[in-house]
Short mmCIF file of C-alpha atoms in Angstrom, two decimals:
data_model
loop_
_atom_site.label_atom_id
_atom_site.label_comp_id
_atom_site.label_asym_id
_atom_site.label_seq_id
_atom_site.Cartn_x
_atom_site.Cartn_y
_atom_site.Cartn_z
CA UNK A 1297 8.26 120.70 98.62
CA UNK A 1298 10.13 120.02 95.35
CA UNK A 1299 8.22 117.87 92.84
CA UNK A 1300 11.32 116.36 91.20
CA UNK A 1301 11.60 113.67 93.90
CA UNK A 1302 11.23 110.35 91.96
CA UNK A 1303 9.16 108.87 94.80
CA UNK A 1304 6.69 111.76 94.51
CA UNK A 1305 6.49 111.27 90.74
CA UNK A 1306 5.55 107.62 91.17
CA UNK A 1307 2.92 108.51 93.73
CA UNK A 1308 1.36 111.09 91.39
CA UNK A 1309 1.19 108.55 88.57
CA UNK A 1310 -0.63 106.13 90.82
CA UNK A 1311 -3.66 108.44 91.18
CA UNK A 1312 -6.39 108.93 88.56
CA UNK A 1313 -7.03 112.33 87.08
CA UNK A 1314 -10.46 113.88 87.56
CA UNK A 1315 -11.41 113.47 83.88
CA UNK A 1316 -10.58 109.77 84.00
CA UNK A 1317 -12.86 109.30 86.97
CA UNK A 1318 -15.77 110.92 85.12
CA UNK A 1319 -15.36 108.46 82.27
CA UNK A 1320 -15.45 105.42 84.56
CA UNK A 1321 -18.35 106.29 86.87
CA UNK A 1322 -21.68 107.31 85.45
CA UNK A 1323 -23.44 108.75 88.51
CA UNK A 1324 -27.20 108.43 88.22
CA UNK A 1325 -28.90 109.43 91.48
CA UNK A 1326 -32.30 108.18 90.30
CA UNK A 1327 -31.12 104.68 89.38
CA UNK A 1328 -31.71 102.01 92.04
CA UNK A 1329 -28.98 99.48 92.61
CA UNK A 1330 -29.69 95.98 91.46
CA UNK A 1331 -29.81 93.31 94.15
CA UNK A 1332 -26.37 92.48 95.43
CA UNK A 1333 -24.65 95.45 93.79
CA UNK A 1334 -22.69 97.87 95.92
CA UNK A 1335 -23.73 96.39 99.22
CA UNK A 1336 -22.08 94.01 101.63
CA UNK A 1337 -23.44 90.53 101.88
CA UNK A 1338 -24.34 89.82 105.55
CA UNK A 1339 -22.80 86.39 105.25
CA UNK A 1340 -19.46 87.90 104.32
CA UNK A 1341 -19.49 90.48 107.08
CA UNK A 1342 -17.74 89.78 110.34
CA UNK A 1343 -18.26 91.72 113.51
CA UNK A 1344 -15.40 91.42 115.92
CA UNK A 1345 -16.29 91.79 119.60
CA UNK A 1346 -13.62 91.76 122.20
CA UNK A 1347 -14.51 89.07 124.74
CA UNK A 1348 -12.67 88.96 128.02
CA UNK A 1349 -12.69 85.43 129.43
CA UNK A 1350 -11.74 85.09 133.07
CA UNK A 1351 -10.47 81.76 134.35
CA UNK A 1352 -9.62 81.67 138.05
CA UNK A 1353 -9.12 77.91 138.23
CA UNK A 1354 -5.91 76.30 139.43
CA UNK A 1355 -6.45 73.14 137.35
CA UNK A 1356 -9.01 71.51 135.07
CA UNK A 1357 -10.16 68.08 133.93
CA UNK A 1358 -11.53 67.79 130.39
CA UNK A 1359 -11.67 64.08 129.50
CA UNK A 1360 -15.48 64.06 129.22
CA UNK A 1361 -17.08 64.69 125.82
CA UNK A 1362 -20.44 65.87 127.17
CA UNK A 1363 -21.91 67.77 130.11
CA UNK A 1364 -20.65 66.82 133.57
CA UNK A 1365 -23.74 66.40 135.75
CA UNK A 1366 -22.37 65.16 139.07
CA UNK A 1367 -19.22 65.09 141.18
CA UNK A 1368 -18.19 63.35 144.42
CA UNK A 1369 -15.07 63.44 146.57
CA UNK A 1370 -13.38 60.70 148.54
CA UNK A 1371 -14.32 60.83 152.26
CA UNK A 1372 -10.71 60.30 153.40
CA UNK A 1373 -8.55 61.52 150.51
CA UNK A 1374 -10.38 64.70 149.51
CA UNK A 1375 -8.09 65.20 146.51
CA UNK A 1376 -9.59 62.10 144.85
CA UNK A 1377 -12.68 63.12 142.86
CA UNK A 1378 -15.21 61.25 140.70
CA UNK A 1379 -17.41 62.73 137.95
CA UNK A 1380 -20.39 61.50 135.92
CA UNK A 1381 -21.37 62.76 132.48
CA UNK A 1382 -23.83 62.77 129.62
CA UNK A 1383 -21.25 60.79 127.64
CA UNK A 1384 -22.28 57.72 129.71
CA UNK A 1385 -18.94 57.53 131.51
CA UNK A 1386 -17.38 58.43 134.85
CA UNK A 1387 -13.81 59.33 135.69
CA UNK A 1388 -11.79 59.25 138.89
CA UNK A 1389 -8.93 61.73 139.07
CA UNK A 1390 -6.61 63.50 141.50
CA UNK A 1391 -7.67 67.15 141.76
CA UNK A 1392 -4.28 68.35 143.02
CA UNK A 1393 -3.04 71.13 140.69
CA UNK A 1394 0.42 70.84 139.16
CA UNK A 1395 3.17 72.68 141.08
CA UNK A 1396 3.49 76.30 140.11
CA UNK A 1397 6.85 77.61 138.84
CA UNK A 1398 9.03 79.30 141.43
CA UNK A 1399 9.59 82.32 139.16
CA UNK A 1400 7.15 83.89 136.68
CA UNK A 1401 7.71 83.41 132.95
CA UNK A 1402 9.04 87.01 132.66
CA UNK A 1403 12.26 85.78 134.28
CA UNK A 1404 12.88 83.31 131.44
CA UNK A 1405 15.38 84.25 128.71
CA UNK A 1406 12.86 83.39 125.98
CA UNK A 1407 9.36 83.16 127.56
CA UNK A 1408 6.76 81.31 125.52
CA UNK A 1409 2.99 81.07 126.09
CA UNK A 1410 2.01 77.74 127.62
CA UNK A 1411 -1.33 76.00 127.40
CA UNK A 1412 -2.21 74.36 130.71
CA UNK A 1413 -2.55 70.60 130.47
CA UNK A 1414 -5.60 68.79 131.84
CA UNK A 1415 -5.40 66.67 134.95
CA UNK A 1416 -5.05 63.00 134.04
CA UNK A 1417 -7.61 60.33 134.96
CA UNK A 1418 -6.78 57.61 137.47
CA UNK A 1419 -9.59 55.46 136.08
CA UNK A 1420 -12.22 55.59 133.36
CA UNK A 1421 -15.46 53.93 134.48
CA UNK A 1422 -17.49 52.62 131.54
CA UNK A 1423 -20.48 50.33 131.11
CA UNK A 1424 -23.51 52.62 131.32
CA UNK A 1425 -25.74 53.06 128.26
CA UNK A 1426 -27.18 56.43 129.30
CA UNK A 1427 -26.18 59.52 131.27
CA UNK A 1428 -24.35 58.95 134.55
CA UNK A 1429 -26.23 61.34 136.84
CA UNK A 1430 -25.10 60.23 140.31
CA UNK A 1431 -21.74 59.12 141.77
CA UNK A 1432 -20.64 58.40 145.36
CA UNK A 1433 -17.77 56.96 147.39
CA UNK A 1434 -18.97 54.73 150.22
CA UNK A 1435 -18.37 55.52 153.88
CA UNK A 1436 -16.35 55.40 156.03
CA UNK A 1437 -13.14 54.76 154.08
CA UNK A 1438 -14.13 55.34 150.45
CA UNK A 1439 -13.45 51.70 149.72
CA UNK A 1440 -15.98 51.61 146.87
CA UNK A 1441 -16.87 53.99 144.02
CA UNK A 1442 -20.47 53.65 142.80
CA UNK A 1443 -21.97 55.08 139.61
CA UNK A 1444 -25.70 55.35 138.81
CA UNK A 1445 -27.36 56.30 135.56
CA UNK A 1446 -30.52 57.02 133.64
CA UNK A 1447 -30.18 53.47 132.32
CA UNK A 1448 -31.18 52.25 135.81
CA UNK A 1449 -27.82 50.58 136.43
CA UNK A 1450 -25.68 50.63 139.55
CA UNK A 1451 -22.04 49.81 138.88
CA UNK A 1452 -19.48 49.22 141.63
CA UNK A 1453 -15.68 49.59 141.67
CA UNK A 1454 -13.20 48.84 144.45
CA UNK A 1455 -9.96 50.48 145.52
CA UNK A 1456 -7.24 47.96 144.69
CA UNK A 1457 -4.32 49.81 146.30
CA UNK A 1458 -2.79 48.06 149.36
CA UNK A 1459 -2.99 51.22 151.49
CA UNK A 1460 -6.42 52.29 150.14
CA UNK A 1461 -5.08 55.51 148.66
CA UNK A 1462 -7.74 55.71 145.94
CA UNK A 1463 -5.22 55.66 143.10
CA UNK A 1464 -6.34 52.42 141.37
CA UNK A 1465 -9.86 51.02 140.81
CA UNK A 1466 -11.39 47.80 139.52
CA UNK A 1467 -14.97 46.98 138.45
CA UNK A 1468 -16.62 44.09 140.31
CA UNK A 1469 -20.42 44.25 140.12
CA UNK A 1470 -23.58 45.65 138.54
CA UNK A 1471 -27.33 45.55 139.23
CA UNK A 1472 -30.39 47.03 137.58
CA UNK A 1473 -33.64 47.08 139.54
CA UNK A 1474 -35.32 50.20 138.10
CA UNK A 1475 -35.79 52.02 134.79
CA UNK A 1476 -34.04 55.26 135.77
CA UNK A 1477 -32.08 56.38 138.83
CA UNK A 1478 -32.68 59.99 139.90
CA UNK A 1479 -30.31 60.28 142.86
CA UNK A 1480 -27.92 58.33 145.06
CA UNK A 1481 -26.68 58.97 148.62
CA UNK A 1482 -23.98 57.22 150.64
CA UNK A 1483 -25.04 56.22 154.15
CA UNK A 1484 -23.07 58.09 156.85
CA UNK A 1485 -21.05 55.97 159.22
CA UNK A 1486 -20.57 56.43 162.96
CA UNK A 1487 -18.10 54.33 164.88
CA UNK A 1488 -19.78 51.32 166.41
CA UNK A 1489 -22.69 51.26 163.95
CA UNK A 1490 -21.20 48.62 161.66
CA UNK A 1491 -24.49 48.01 159.84
CA UNK A 1492 -24.14 51.34 158.04
CA UNK A 1493 -20.74 50.63 156.46
CA UNK A 1494 -20.57 50.69 152.65
CA UNK A 1495 -24.32 51.26 152.24
CA UNK A 1496 -26.01 53.45 149.61
CA UNK A 1497 -29.57 54.52 148.80
CA UNK A 1498 -31.13 55.41 145.45
CA UNK A 1499 -34.41 56.93 144.26
CA UNK A 1500 -36.13 56.03 141.01
CA UNK A 1501 -38.44 57.58 138.45
CA UNK A 1502 -41.14 55.05 139.42
CA UNK A 1503 -41.26 56.52 142.96
CA UNK A 1504 -39.38 53.69 144.65
CA UNK A 1505 -36.37 53.98 146.97
CA UNK A 1506 -33.79 51.22 147.42
CA UNK A 1507 -30.99 50.58 149.91
CA UNK A 1508 -27.99 48.41 148.97
CA UNK A 1509 -24.94 47.05 150.76
CA UNK A 1510 -21.69 46.89 148.77
CA UNK A 1511 -19.27 44.04 149.52
CA UNK A 1512 -16.85 42.77 146.90
CA UNK A 1513 -15.93 39.78 149.08
CA UNK A 1514 -19.42 38.31 148.52
CA UNK A 1515 -19.11 36.71 145.06
CA UNK A 1516 -22.79 35.79 144.99
CA UNK A 1517 -24.18 39.24 145.83
CA UNK A 1518 -21.53 41.97 145.77
CA UNK A 1519 -24.43 44.48 145.58
CA UNK A 1520 -27.20 43.21 147.85
CA UNK A 1521 -30.62 44.70 148.62
CA UNK A 1522 -31.21 45.71 152.25
CA UNK A 1523 -34.56 47.48 151.90
CA UNK A 1524 -37.05 48.61 149.25
CA UNK A 1525 -39.71 51.29 149.73
CA UNK A 1526 -42.71 51.98 147.49
CA UNK A 1527 -44.54 54.78 149.31
CA UNK A 1528 -44.40 57.51 146.62
CA UNK A 1529 -46.84 57.52 143.69
CA UNK A 1530 -44.65 59.62 141.38
CA UNK A 1531 -40.93 60.04 140.73
CA UNK A 1532 -38.72 59.99 143.85
CA UNK A 1533 -36.77 63.21 143.32
CA UNK A 1534 -34.38 63.43 146.31
CA UNK A 1535 -33.26 61.65 149.46
CA UNK A 1536 -31.02 62.19 152.48
CA UNK A 1537 -29.76 60.20 155.48
CA UNK A 1538 -29.79 61.35 159.07
CA UNK A 1539 -26.19 61.92 160.28
CA UNK A 1540 -26.23 58.72 162.37
CA UNK A 1541 -27.13 56.68 159.28
CA UNK A 1542 -30.23 55.12 160.85
CA UNK A 1543 -33.02 56.91 158.97
CA UNK A 1544 -33.56 57.66 155.28
CA UNK A 1545 -35.87 60.51 154.18
CA UNK A 1546 -37.22 60.88 150.64
CA UNK A 1547 -39.44 63.30 148.69
CA UNK A 1548 -41.35 63.04 145.44
CA UNK A 1549 -43.06 64.87 142.60
CA UNK A 1550 -46.34 63.85 144.26
CA UNK A 1551 -45.40 66.26 147.10
CA UNK A 1552 -45.07 63.48 149.66
CA UNK A 1553 -42.36 63.04 152.29
CA UNK A 1554 -41.43 59.76 154.02
CA UNK A 1555 -38.86 58.73 156.62
CA UNK A 1556 -37.78 55.07 156.79
CA UNK A 1557 -36.25 53.00 159.57
CA UNK A 1558 -33.72 51.20 157.38
CA UNK A 1559 -31.90 49.09 160.00
CA UNK A 1560 -34.57 48.77 162.70
CA UNK A 1561 -32.97 51.22 165.14
CA UNK A 1562 -36.18 53.26 165.46
CA UNK A 1563 -38.28 50.20 166.12
CA UNK A 1564 -35.80 49.06 168.77
CA UNK A 1565 -36.11 52.51 170.37
CA UNK A 1566 -39.91 52.19 170.58
CA UNK A 1567 -40.88 54.42 167.65
CA UNK A 1568 -43.97 53.23 165.79
CA UNK A 1569 -44.51 53.17 162.05
CA UNK A 1570 -47.10 55.27 160.20
CA UNK A 1571 -50.38 53.32 159.75
CA UNK A 1572 -50.44 51.27 156.55
CA UNK A 1573 -46.81 51.97 155.61
CA UNK A 1574 -43.31 50.77 156.40
CA UNK A 1575 -42.29 54.36 157.18
CA UNK A 1576 -41.98 55.86 160.65
CA UNK A 1577 -43.16 59.21 159.28
CA UNK A 1578 -45.17 60.24 156.24
CA UNK A 1579 -46.72 63.52 155.06
CA UNK A 1580 -48.46 64.49 151.82
CA UNK A 1581 -50.84 67.00 150.28
CA UNK A 1582 -53.83 65.66 152.21
CA UNK A 1583 -52.51 67.67 155.14
CA UNK A 1584 -53.13 71.27 154.02
CA UNK A 1585 -50.36 72.54 156.27
CA UNK A 1586 -47.87 70.44 154.32
CA UNK A 1587 -49.38 70.64 150.82
CA UNK A 1588 -47.06 71.89 148.06
CA UNK A 1589 -48.67 71.99 144.65
CA UNK A 1590 -46.16 71.12 141.94
CA UNK A 1591 -43.96 68.65 143.82
CA UNK A 1592 -40.96 68.46 146.14
CA UNK A 1593 -37.44 68.34 144.69
CA UNK A 1594 -34.81 68.71 147.39
CA UNK A 1595 -34.20 67.79 151.03
CA UNK A 1596 -31.71 68.56 153.79
CA UNK A 1597 -31.39 67.21 157.33
CA UNK A 1598 -29.94 69.19 160.22
CA UNK A 1599 -26.60 68.14 161.78
CA UNK A 1600 -28.45 66.99 164.91
CA UNK A 1601 -30.75 64.79 162.85
CA UNK A 1602 -33.83 66.31 164.48
CA UNK A 1603 -35.11 68.47 161.61
CA UNK A 1604 -35.73 67.93 157.89
CA UNK A 1605 -36.32 70.73 155.39
CA UNK A 1606 -37.94 69.90 152.05
CA UNK A 1607 -38.19 72.29 149.11
CA UNK A 1608 -40.37 72.36 146.04
CA UNK A 1609 -42.37 74.32 143.54
CA UNK A 1610 -42.99 78.08 143.70
CA UNK A 1611 -40.45 78.61 146.47
CA UNK A 1612 -42.24 76.46 149.03
CA UNK A 1613 -40.25 74.99 151.95
CA UNK A 1614 -41.63 72.83 154.76
CA UNK A 1615 -39.65 72.18 157.94
CA UNK A 1616 -40.56 68.97 159.78
CA UNK A 1617 -39.46 67.45 163.09
CA UNK A 1618 -37.89 63.98 162.89
CA UNK A 1619 -37.98 61.09 165.38
CA UNK A 1620 -35.14 61.07 167.89
CA UNK A 1621 -33.29 57.79 168.30
CA UNK A 1622 -31.26 57.43 171.48
CA UNK A 1623 -27.54 56.97 170.95
CA UNK A 1624 -26.61 53.33 171.13
CA UNK A 1625 -29.95 52.03 169.85
CA UNK A 1626 -29.10 48.74 168.12
CA UNK A 1627 -29.14 48.50 164.36
CA UNK A 1628 -29.18 45.22 162.48
CA UNK A 1629 -27.53 44.25 159.23
CA UNK A 1630 -30.78 42.78 157.96
CA UNK A 1631 -34.13 44.36 157.30
CA UNK A 1632 -36.07 46.11 160.05
CA UNK A 1633 -38.53 43.80 161.80
CA UNK A 1634 -41.96 45.05 162.76
CA UNK A 1635 -42.63 48.13 164.86
CA UNK A 1636 -42.93 49.07 168.48
CA UNK A 1637 -46.11 50.38 170.06
CA UNK A 1638 -45.14 53.79 171.36
CA UNK A 1639 -43.79 57.01 169.96
CA UNK A 1640 -40.20 57.93 170.67
CA UNK A 1641 -40.45 61.68 170.03
CA UNK A 1642 -43.22 64.21 170.52
CA UNK A 1643 -41.70 66.45 167.81
CA UNK A 1644 -41.75 63.75 165.12
CA UNK A 1645 -44.00 64.80 162.27
CA UNK A 1646 -44.56 68.32 163.59
CA UNK A 1647 -44.59 70.93 160.82
CA UNK A 1648 -42.29 73.49 162.37
CA UNK A 1649 -42.44 76.05 159.57
CA UNK A 1650 -44.03 76.68 156.16
CA UNK A 1651 -41.80 79.11 154.24
CA UNK A 1652 -42.23 80.84 150.88
CA UNK A 1653 -39.81 83.74 150.50
CA UNK A 1654 -38.66 82.83 146.98
CA UNK A 1655 -40.85 82.78 143.87
CA UNK A 1656 -39.63 79.78 141.87
CA UNK A 1657 -38.62 76.15 142.48
CA UNK A 1658 -36.23 75.41 145.33
CA UNK A 1659 -33.20 73.65 143.87
CA UNK A 1660 -31.03 73.17 146.96
CA UNK A 1661 -31.14 73.32 150.76
CA UNK A 1662 -28.34 73.21 153.34
CA UNK A 1663 -28.09 73.42 157.14
CA UNK A 1664 -25.06 75.01 158.77
CA UNK A 1665 -22.94 73.18 161.32
CA UNK A 1666 -22.91 74.17 165.01
CA UNK A 1667 -22.63 76.66 166.57
CA UNK A 1668 -24.62 78.34 163.79
CA UNK A 1669 -28.29 77.49 163.25
CA UNK A 1670 -28.94 78.55 159.67
CA UNK A 1671 -30.86 77.03 156.77
CA UNK A 1672 -29.92 78.23 153.27
CA UNK A 1673 -32.08 77.75 150.18
CA UNK A 1674 -31.20 78.31 146.52
CA UNK A 1675 -33.92 78.93 143.95
CA UNK A 1676 -34.49 78.99 140.21
CA UNK A 1677 -35.46 82.64 140.67
CA UNK A 1678 -31.74 83.35 141.17
CA UNK A 1679 -31.90 84.14 144.88
CA UNK A 1680 -30.47 82.69 148.08
CA UNK A 1681 -32.31 82.97 151.40
CA UNK A 1682 -30.85 82.26 154.84
CA UNK A 1683 -33.29 81.37 157.62
CA UNK A 1684 -32.51 81.34 161.35
CA UNK A 1685 -33.62 77.99 162.78
CA UNK A 1686 -33.14 79.26 166.33
CA UNK A 1687 -35.71 82.04 165.81
CA UNK A 1688 -38.66 80.28 164.17
CA UNK A 1689 -36.92 80.28 160.80
CA UNK A 1690 -37.04 84.05 160.44
CA UNK A 1691 -35.37 85.40 157.30
CA UNK A 1692 -31.79 86.35 158.18
CA UNK A 1693 -30.81 87.40 154.67
CA UNK A 1694 -32.37 87.43 151.19
CA UNK A 1695 -29.81 87.72 148.38
CA UNK A 1696 -32.11 88.43 145.44
CA UNK A 1697 -29.56 88.47 142.62
CA UNK A 1698 -27.07 85.94 143.94
CA UNK A 1699 -26.00 84.71 140.49
CA UNK A 1700 -26.72 87.63 138.15
CA UNK A 1701 -30.25 86.59 137.30
CA UNK A 1702 -29.40 82.92 136.65
CA UNK A 1703 -30.84 79.98 138.57
CA UNK A 1704 -29.01 78.89 141.72
CA UNK A 1705 -28.19 75.18 141.31
CA UNK A 1706 -26.61 74.31 144.67
CA UNK A 1707 -25.90 75.89 148.05
CA UNK A 1708 -23.83 74.22 150.76
CA UNK A 1709 -22.51 75.37 154.10
CA UNK A 1710 -18.97 74.26 154.74
CA UNK A 1711 -19.14 70.76 156.25
CA UNK A 1712 -17.48 69.89 159.51
CA UNK A 1713 -13.82 68.85 159.61
CA UNK A 1714 -14.90 65.26 160.16
CA UNK A 1715 -16.96 65.26 156.98
CA UNK A 1716 -14.17 66.85 154.99
CA UNK A 1717 -11.70 64.09 155.76
CA UNK A 1718 -8.19 64.26 157.15
CA UNK A 1719 -5.78 63.85 154.25
CA UNK A 1720 -4.52 67.08 152.68
CA UNK A 1721 -1.89 67.16 149.93
CA UNK A 1722 -0.07 69.87 148.03
CA UNK A 1723 0.40 73.46 149.19
CA UNK A 1724 -2.86 73.35 151.16
CA UNK A 1725 -1.29 70.94 153.62
CA UNK A 1726 0.47 73.86 155.31
CA UNK A 1727 -2.65 76.02 155.68
CA UNK A 1728 -3.04 77.51 159.17
CA UNK A 1729 -5.43 76.06 161.72
CA UNK A 1730 -7.29 79.37 161.69
CA UNK A 1731 -9.15 78.08 158.62
CA UNK A 1732 -10.82 75.40 160.71
CA UNK A 1733 -14.45 75.52 161.88
CA UNK A 1734 -15.67 77.94 159.24
CA UNK A 1735 -19.24 76.67 159.41
CA UNK A 1736 -20.52 80.19 158.72
CA UNK A 1737 -19.24 79.97 155.16
CA UNK A 1738 -21.78 79.25 152.39
CA UNK A 1739 -20.76 78.21 148.86
CA UNK A 1740 -23.11 78.52 145.89
CA UNK A 1741 -23.04 77.81 142.16
CA UNK A 1742 -25.44 78.79 139.40
CA UNK A 1743 -26.20 78.65 135.72
CA UNK A 1744 -24.08 81.78 135.29
CA UNK A 1745 -21.02 79.52 135.62
CA UNK A 1746 -19.69 81.26 138.74
CA UNK A 1747 -18.74 79.88 142.17
CA UNK A 1748 -19.45 82.29 145.03
CA UNK A 1749 -18.58 82.28 148.74
CA UNK A 1750 -20.77 84.07 151.30
CA UNK A 1751 -20.22 85.03 154.92
CA UNK A 1752 -23.44 84.02 156.67
CA UNK A 1753 -22.58 85.93 159.82
CA UNK A 1754 -24.35 89.23 160.35
CA UNK A 1755 -27.86 90.36 159.59
CA UNK A 1756 -29.94 91.55 156.66
CA UNK A 1757 -27.76 94.63 156.07
CA UNK A 1758 -24.45 92.77 155.69
CA UNK A 1759 -22.05 94.53 153.33
CA UNK A 1760 -22.35 93.25 149.72
CA UNK A 1761 -24.87 90.73 151.05
CA UNK A 1762 -21.90 88.94 152.63
CA UNK A 1763 -20.14 88.10 149.36
CA UNK A 1764 -16.56 87.12 150.18
CA UNK A 1765 -15.11 85.76 146.96
CA UNK A 1766 -16.04 84.48 143.54
CA UNK A 1767 -14.36 82.26 140.99
CA UNK A 1768 -15.01 82.24 137.24
CA UNK A 1769 -14.00 79.89 134.46
CA UNK A 1770 -17.10 78.04 133.25
CA UNK A 1771 -19.28 79.15 130.40
CA UNK A 1772 -22.50 80.76 131.56
CA UNK A 1773 -26.00 79.73 130.56
CA UNK A 1774 -27.27 80.31 127.04
CA UNK A 1775 -30.88 80.21 125.88
CA UNK A 1776 -32.16 78.12 122.97
CA UNK A 1777 -35.07 78.91 120.65
CA UNK A 1778 -37.52 77.36 123.11
CA UNK A 1779 -36.32 79.67 125.87
CA UNK A 1780 -34.61 76.86 127.80
CA UNK A 1781 -31.33 77.59 129.53
CA UNK A 1782 -28.25 75.38 129.23
CA UNK A 1783 -24.78 75.84 130.61
CA UNK A 1784 -23.33 76.84 133.94
CA UNK A 1785 -22.36 74.62 136.87
CA UNK A 1786 -24.31 71.48 137.75
CA UNK A 1787 -22.70 70.73 141.11
CA UNK A 1788 -19.57 70.95 143.24
CA UNK A 1789 -17.68 69.45 146.16
CA UNK A 1790 -15.54 71.33 148.65
CA UNK A 1791 -12.68 69.68 150.50
CA UNK A 1792 -9.50 70.47 152.39
CA UNK A 1793 -11.56 72.39 154.97
CA UNK A 1794 -13.15 74.27 152.11
CA UNK A 1795 -9.90 75.50 150.64
CA UNK A 1796 -10.47 73.57 147.40
CA UNK A 1797 -13.62 73.42 145.27
CA UNK A 1798 -14.12 71.06 142.32
CA UNK A 1799 -17.03 71.66 139.95
CA UNK A 1800 -19.19 69.74 137.49
CA UNK A 1801 -19.69 71.93 134.41
CA UNK A 1802 -22.39 71.76 131.77
CA UNK A 1803 -19.58 72.73 129.37
CA UNK A 1804 -18.06 69.26 129.92
CA UNK A 1805 -15.22 70.44 132.15
CA UNK A 1806 -14.45 70.15 135.87
CA UNK A 1807 -12.53 73.08 137.29
CA UNK A 1808 -10.44 73.15 140.47
CA UNK A 1809 -10.52 76.41 142.43
CA UNK A 1810 -8.35 77.17 145.46
CA UNK A 1811 -8.38 79.95 148.02
#
């Protein structure tokens, strides 16, 4: 190529000649560099990793400024959701995602990237001075929203809309009877059992359990005590109602288990109390068949109300028969009076199974609805086990790596249509009836930040362990210097016949996932 091109001449002038380079650099192979010379400072170096973040959510709620520890959904209007957080507040919001555009952005003349906006709160519930770690709507109509916290307070709000749509809320009462509240459960309601309306139970760090009635029309006692129980000697870690709302079962760190006749229905049916207690059933470590060293932390009651499963340390599960109360046994609005002299069920108190398939603490238990007879357990060891209650609780399936090595926080079989409520809004309102009665469907969440759906039908060799679908969007768990994990999903609710899931994220966000 010709060298008289002016551009080539400029380029040649821009380079040093070899002699010039020798004058500038004195190469001495035996001379060590002084500190900081000729090397990159680690603080100034940046390593760029390509991170692919998958977000399958249809909507999100991000008004909290700290971890979201709990979530509840309205029993009638499933789209209305309440959360509780480490920022000492709760929010109520409508989980219905915004309408999607008819055409994708590629059809626009000048498409621009859009950041999705957060769902807006219907109400901000303030007043706690510590973490809000339990929230519920009362049954049957969701008339009241109740928040409970590590400050020991119960705070009550009422739906002020004329049609009880859950779109406006007003504070009306507060009580504090304990130092810290560990859990809260709304009493189920069955038509004709008026005593169980708008009733909640709580468990405390001092081992006590309390039952309250909520009634904003009572100016003197809008939150009134129905019963108090002091059977446990250590922290009361979990509690659950029987489906008819008559009995309350609780467990504790002292590895004890008690069942209480809250409204007197068991006494009226001729079921006697345990000697020296106000419980109709009590078990603890003194019975070697029941003993669980390290405590009990979760409980589930079967849809029939005849069986309770309790889970605790080192993967231990105990399955216990519960007293049967005949339908129509009277319940009173006051406290239960005395006890009858004869037992109402030969199975009551029977230890039906002692299970230990998993190796670490049991975090969650769930019974399937009829016609299936399954018990699912989620463990800190990262596994899910399904037991067959109809065949002596034989292991139906053991999913050892259900959440990629992270702890399983919650498992829940899809509730019945009655429990899921009747009001459906948005595009899900037109879903086919074929989605109904999917009681074989199990949902799980873990510290990996993933929601997974499992098909519980089939045996131990089910394809992919029965995994149907998964949704991502939350940050997974990270480990601090002490080796403790933080992050992931703390809880969830599933409504609209399971077609919508709303999560409580340790990253401070609630995500809405839809099928």
